[in-house]
Structure formats: structure tokens, C-alpha cells
Amino acid sequence: MFNSLQERFDGIFRKLKGKGKLNDDNIKEAMREIRRALLEADVNFKIVKNFVDQVSEKAVGQEVMKSLTPGHQVVKIVHEQLIQLMGSQNFKLNFNDNRTNKIMMVGLQGSGKTTTSAKLASLGRKKFKNISPMLVACDVYRPAAIEQLTVLGKQLDIPTFTINTKNVVKIAKKALKEAESENKNLLIFDTAGRLHIDQVLMKELRDLKQTIQPDYIFFVADAMTGQDAVNVAREFNDQLEFDGVILTKMDSDARGGAALSIKAVTGKPVVFLGAGEKISDLEEFHPKRMADRILGMGDVLTLIEKAETAIDEEEALKLAEKMKKNQFNLTDFLNQLAQIKKMGPLDQLMGMLPGMNNNAMKNVKVDDKEMARIEAIILSMTPRERDKPALINGKRRLRIAQGSGSSVQQVNRLLKQFEQMKIMMKKFNNPKFMKSGMLPF
Ligand SMILES: Nc1nc2c(ncn2[C@@H]2O[C@H](COP(=O)(O)OP(=O)(O)OP(=O)(O)O)[C@@H](O)[C@H]2O)c(=O)[nH]1
Ligand SMILES: [Mg+2]
């Protein structure tokens, strides 16, 4: 996410920070580079021009020139400008417990509407105590689409409403009735996509909007399509007036042009990001956190939120207790690895830490393969060995190595790391620290 822009900004600012004082020429050069970086990230050219004009105006001001750390001042200005570009106000999803809340999902074919409908239903249920969701299949053109939504719903134990008709308005009316009789207070309407905007679809969507009077209409767009996504967003907004944008496939989008342009072009904010195919891969979009990420300042808050949703608090407390009593064994270690894995790929998580830009990431040794190896080694031990690693003598080490397809040295290294970890745990015996669920290494 934003990798190329991150790298470019890193280079530009390093150069600026290296200079004691700045003059007009230095600033002009930096602005030229920022302009190029944004264009390469596929940001709309008018927005780029506006952005650079505003940053230059502030940067050539006396304050920056006279400041002792002019380079840092420029970073600060760019940071503020990025936040403004993406919308300085955070969007907040609000539901009312006492009536049916309705969300309508719209967008082109393959943008991620169906997947994101399920992700949102799951997030709504998790974040709001008295919310009970139901999915409504309004994509009447492909039978497979209804099946897809139903399967996702089943996985989550969330009902999917379907009836056999091509009339979307009829489906919607029946769904609203069903919600009332079944006590469901959040309906998510998944609609059909088209390859291009066409008037038949738009009319159908407007009719649906008229019938259900949604609390939110979210426009779902594939971030990888860059400026195309922005143009389609503008047309959908003109015809349908949506409330916010959900950008999907951000995990595969290195450029970030859509995320940076949509607010300025449509006036509507990005509200969520899809960052993977798993149900839990939906993040709230916070302009400040995004600006932090783009400028390599990390996004610790999102990391903590991910930990909170993926890690079972009760488990974490149990674990903290075991650590306190020095009873932490290799099975617990294995469980912790599984919890971390639930949070997503390690490189994505590391990318949220401050200072972890692409270069730093290359030096990070803990990768997903290494995790898989550790897991295989521990799984090749007997329960007694996991409980009491001291039992593991040379012969047993050989057996474990063979069982897990690794070398005896790798088994030795893991056991040594585990011993060191236990020593460290004694030092870190702080329940609050452990509650964050992170391994202390
Ligand atoms: N990597 C990644 N893949 C995603 C994300 N969101 C959706 N996808 C994938 O994108 C593909 C299309 O997603 P759907 O949810 O079926 O898209 P849709 O908008 O409902 O498509 P139509 O019903 O054909 O209009 C699926 O393979 C999803 O798994 C995401 O955030 N990251
Ligand atoms: Mg679909």
C-alpha cells in the first residue's frame, strides 16, 4: 500500500533534511520531485498541481526558510496537505439500535461489492453490541452471485435474504419485512455490477435507493484501477449521491492514486479500505493515519486495532498469567504464533511500524516462511516435549528435525530462542504489555 510513493518521498525528504538551510532553488527542486512522485502514483493531474501549489506557497514562507530544521518543516507541510487532500474529518459509521439500518453497496463488476458486504456485516456485528445483520442479495443477473453471498453469510453465521425474482424493488420490500419479523436491524444490500456504467443499471439502483431509503450508500472501487476508479466514482456520485467510498484490493495497489484523488474529485471521503480477501481484511480509513503511512511515520493505531480484533482477550490474559508463573511452554508459543497469523501477513504488519519503509523491511528476518518453520518444528514435538523442552535431548532433536523437514541446527536455534524468550518474559512481567498480545521479541 503506497509503497512507491513512500519510497519516493523518503528520498526527497532525506535530501531536504540533509541541507542546513533551504533556498528557493532547493524548494523548487523538491516540489518538482513531489509533483513527479504524485503523478507516478496515478494521482489526478489537477489535484497534483493544486497540491504542489499549496505546499510551495507555505514552504517558501519566511518561517520555513528561517527555521533551524527547514527539511522537517517541509515534511510537516506535506503531511498536513495530505491529510487535507484525503479529508480532514474521520468518517464514523453510526447505527440506531431501535430501527432497521440499511446500507446499499454499489460499484462496477468485480470491484468487491459482494466480498465487502460480508466484511461490513461482520464488522458491524463486532463493533456494535446490539446490531444483528442480514445480507440481501440484489444481484439478480447472475445466480452465482447469490450463491457467493449466501456462502459468505453461512461462514459468518449471518442470514442471507434471497427470493427468486428479477425485480430488485420487490426483493428489497420483502427483505425489509423479513428483517422486522426476524429482528435483524442491519441490512446490507449487495447489488449487481456492470462492466461500464449503463443507464438500465443506474435506474435500477435509483429505484432501490428510493424504496429502501438507505442510511448509507457506499461506492465500492478497485484501488488498482487508479484514475478509472475516480472517474467512475464521479459518475456514480452524480447519478446516485453516495455517502462514501470503499477502496478494495489496497493490498495489491502499490501506487495509491485512487485513495489520494477520490475525495477531491467527488467530495466524498474514502471510508474503508479492503486490504485482502479475508473477512477481517477491512480497515477504517483515517486520513491522518494514511498520511503517516505515506510519509513513513508508521500506523501504530491500525496495528493495535488489528491486534484487538484478531486476538482473543481472554486467551491473552490466560497467557499473561502463565508467563507470570513461568509456565509458558511451547504449546503457548504455538498459540501465540497462530494469533499473530490471524492479523495478516507479517510484512504488511511490519509496514505499519514507524520507520519501516521498504528498505528497512528488506532487512527484517521474521518472515512468514520462518513462522511456518517454527510451527512445523513445534508440531513435530510430543505434547510432553512442548510442555518441558528440557526433555529434548540429542536423539529427540534429530527426530523432531526429521519430522518437520528442518535441520537439527534449526531445531536448536528455536529451542535457544525460546529459552531466551522465557528469560526476557521474566523481565517484562507486565500484564498490560502482555494484554496487547504481542510477543516480546
Ligand atoms: N486482494 C484482495 N482481493 C479482494 C479484495 N476485495 C475483494 N477481492 C476479490 O475480488 C474479487 C471480486 O470480488 P467480489 O466481491 O465478487 O466483487 P463484486 O463487486 O461483487 O463483483 P460482481 O458481483 O461481479 O459485480 C474476488 O475474488 C474477491 O476475493 C481485497 O480487498 N483484496
Ligand atoms: Mg457481486
PDB file of N, CA, C and O in Angstrom, residues 40 71 85 124 143 156 161 192 243 273 283 305 317 332 349 361 378 391 398 407 417 438:
ATOM      1  N   GLU A  40       3.302   9.838 -10.767  1.00  0.00           N
ATOM      2  CA  GLU A  40       3.629   8.410 -10.934  1.00  0.00           C
ATOM      3  C   GLU A  40       2.732   7.523 -10.088  1.00  0.00           C
ATOM      4  O   GLU A  40       2.477   6.374 -10.420  1.00  0.00           O
ATOM      5  N   GLY A  71      14.002  21.237   6.421  1.00  0.00           N
ATOM      6  CA  GLY A  71      13.546  19.994   5.782  1.00  0.00           C
ATOM      7  C   GLY A  71      12.367  19.401   6.527  1.00  0.00           C
ATOM      8  O   GLY A  71      11.366  19.003   5.936  1.00  0.00           O
ATOM      9  N   LEU A  85      -6.086  16.631   1.776  1.00  0.00           N
ATOM     10  CA  LEU A  85      -6.463  16.034   0.499  1.00  0.00           C
ATOM     11  C   LEU A  85      -7.404  14.844   0.691  1.00  0.00           C
ATOM     12  O   LEU A  85      -8.369  14.651  -0.042  1.00  0.00           O
ATOM     13  N   GLY A 124     -19.821  -4.782  11.469  1.00  0.00           N
ATOM     14  CA  GLY A 124     -20.932  -4.138  12.172  1.00  0.00           C
ATOM     15  C   GLY A 124     -21.314  -4.929  13.413  1.00  0.00           C
ATOM     16  O   GLY A 124     -21.511  -4.370  14.488  1.00  0.00           O
ATOM     17  N   PRO A 143     -26.927 -16.015 -11.102  1.00  0.00           N
ATOM     18  CA  PRO A 143     -27.277 -16.898  -9.981  1.00  0.00           C
ATOM     19  C   PRO A 143     -26.066 -17.140  -9.079  1.00  0.00           C
ATOM     20  O   PRO A 143     -26.191 -17.252  -7.860  1.00  0.00           O
ATOM     21  N   LEU A 156     -20.171 -16.885   8.213  1.00  0.00           N
ATOM     22  CA  LEU A 156     -20.198 -15.927   9.324  1.00  0.00           C
ATOM     23  C   LEU A 156     -21.399 -16.137  10.234  1.00  0.00           C
ATOM     24  O   LEU A 156     -21.578 -15.419  11.206  1.00  0.00           O
ATOM     25  N   PHE A 161     -30.776 -12.985   2.640  1.00  0.00           N
ATOM     26  CA  PHE A 161     -32.140 -12.983   2.131  1.00  0.00           C
ATOM     27  C   PHE A 161     -32.132 -13.065   0.614  1.00  0.00           C
ATOM     28  O   PHE A 161     -31.493 -12.263  -0.060  1.00  0.00           O
ATOM     29  N   ALA A 192     -25.917  -5.598  -8.244  1.00  0.00           N
ATOM     30  CA  ALA A 192     -25.197  -6.131  -9.410  1.00  0.00           C
ATOM     31  C   ALA A 192     -24.182  -5.117  -9.914  1.00  0.00           C
ATOM     32  O   ALA A 192     -24.366  -3.913  -9.783  1.00  0.00           O
ATOM     33  N   ASP A 243     -22.507   8.053  -0.114  1.00  0.00           N
ATOM     34  CA  ASP A 243     -22.023   8.694   1.113  1.00  0.00           C
ATOM     35  C   ASP A 243     -20.529   8.538   1.315  1.00  0.00           C
ATOM     36  O   ASP A 243     -19.901   9.350   1.986  1.00  0.00           O
ATOM     37  N   LEU A 273     -11.061   0.600   3.775  1.00  0.00           N
ATOM     38  CA  LEU A 273     -10.126   0.005   2.829  1.00  0.00           C
ATOM     39  C   LEU A 273     -10.243  -1.495   2.904  1.00  0.00           C
ATOM     40  O   LEU A 273     -10.288  -2.053   4.000  1.00  0.00           O
ATOM     41  N   GLU A 283     -10.355  -2.240   6.848  1.00  0.00           N
ATOM     42  CA  GLU A 283      -9.852  -1.250   7.815  1.00  0.00           C
ATOM     43  C   GLU A 283     -10.626   0.040   7.664  1.00  0.00           C
ATOM     44  O   GLU A 283     -10.988   0.425   6.559  1.00  0.00           O
ATOM     45  N   GLU A 305      -5.439  -1.832  16.504  1.00  0.00           N
ATOM     46  CA  GLU A 305      -6.826  -2.241  16.242  1.00  0.00           C
ATOM     47  C   GLU A 305      -6.895  -3.639  15.645  1.00  0.00           C
ATOM     48  O   GLU A 305      -7.760  -4.435  15.975  1.00  0.00           O
ATOM     49  N   LEU A 317      -5.042 -12.938  28.428  1.00  0.00           N
ATOM     50  CA  LEU A 317      -4.911 -12.802  29.880  1.00  0.00           C
ATOM     51  C   LEU A 317      -4.444 -14.111  30.513  1.00  0.00           C
ATOM     52  O   LEU A 317      -3.608 -14.123  31.409  1.00  0.00           O
ATOM     53  N   ASP A 332       1.991 -22.882  24.172  1.00  0.00           N
ATOM     54  CA  ASP A 332       1.533 -21.491  24.271  1.00  0.00           C
ATOM     55  C   ASP A 332       2.188 -20.650  23.178  1.00  0.00           C
ATOM     56  O   ASP A 332       1.564 -19.772  22.585  1.00  0.00           O
ATOM     57  N   LEU A 349       2.104  -6.163   8.368  1.00  0.00           N
ATOM     58  CA  LEU A 349       2.074  -5.652   9.745  1.00  0.00           C
ATOM     59  C   LEU A 349       3.301  -4.803  10.030  1.00  0.00           C
ATOM     60  O   LEU A 349       3.213  -3.728  10.605  1.00  0.00           O
ATOM     61  N   MET A 361      12.388  -2.929   5.560  1.00  0.00           N
ATOM     62  CA  MET A 361      11.676  -4.199   5.534  1.00  0.00           C
ATOM     63  C   MET A 361      12.527  -5.317   4.955  1.00  0.00           C
ATOM     64  O   MET A 361      12.381  -6.470   5.310  1.00  0.00           O
ATOM     65  N   ILE A 378       7.544 -27.148  16.153  1.00  0.00           N
ATOM     66  CA  ILE A 378       6.821 -27.371  17.416  1.00  0.00           C
ATOM     67  C   ILE A 378       5.783 -28.482  17.250  1.00  0.00           C
ATOM     68  O   ILE A 378       5.606 -29.323  18.129  1.00  0.00           O
ATOM     69  N   LEU A 391      13.409 -31.791  28.251  1.00  0.00           N
ATOM     70  CA  LEU A 391      13.465 -33.227  27.925  1.00  0.00           C
ATOM     71  C   LEU A 391      14.116 -33.495  26.560  1.00  0.00           C
ATOM     72  O   LEU A 391      14.525 -34.611  26.271  1.00  0.00           O
ATOM     73  N   LEU A 398      16.946 -34.841  16.742  1.00  0.00           N
ATOM     74  CA  LEU A 398      17.083 -35.410  15.400  1.00  0.00           C
ATOM     75  C   LEU A 398      15.702 -35.831  14.869  1.00  0.00           C
ATOM     76  O   LEU A 398      15.326 -35.556  13.729  1.00  0.00           O
ATOM     77  N   SER A 407      16.556 -28.770   9.773  1.00  0.00           N
ATOM     78  CA  SER A 407      17.829 -29.317  10.228  1.00  0.00           C
ATOM     79  C   SER A 407      17.893 -29.288  11.756  1.00  0.00           C
ATOM     80  O   SER A 407      17.126 -28.557  12.402  1.00  0.00           O
ATOM     81  N   GLN A 417      16.120 -19.811  21.204  1.00  0.00           N
ATOM     82  CA  GLN A 417      15.298 -18.588  21.178  1.00  0.00           C
ATOM     83  C   GLN A 417      14.201 -18.654  22.237  1.00  0.00           C
ATOM     84  O   GLN A 417      13.907 -17.673  22.911  1.00  0.00           O
ATOM     85  N   MET A 438       1.263  -9.064  22.035  1.00  0.00           N
ATOM     86  CA  MET A 438       2.412  -9.134  21.142  1.00  0.00           C
ATOM     87  C   MET A 438       3.536  -9.940  21.795  1.00  0.00           C
ATOM     88  O   MET A 438       3.743  -9.884  22.994  1.00  0.00           O
TER      89      MET A 438
END
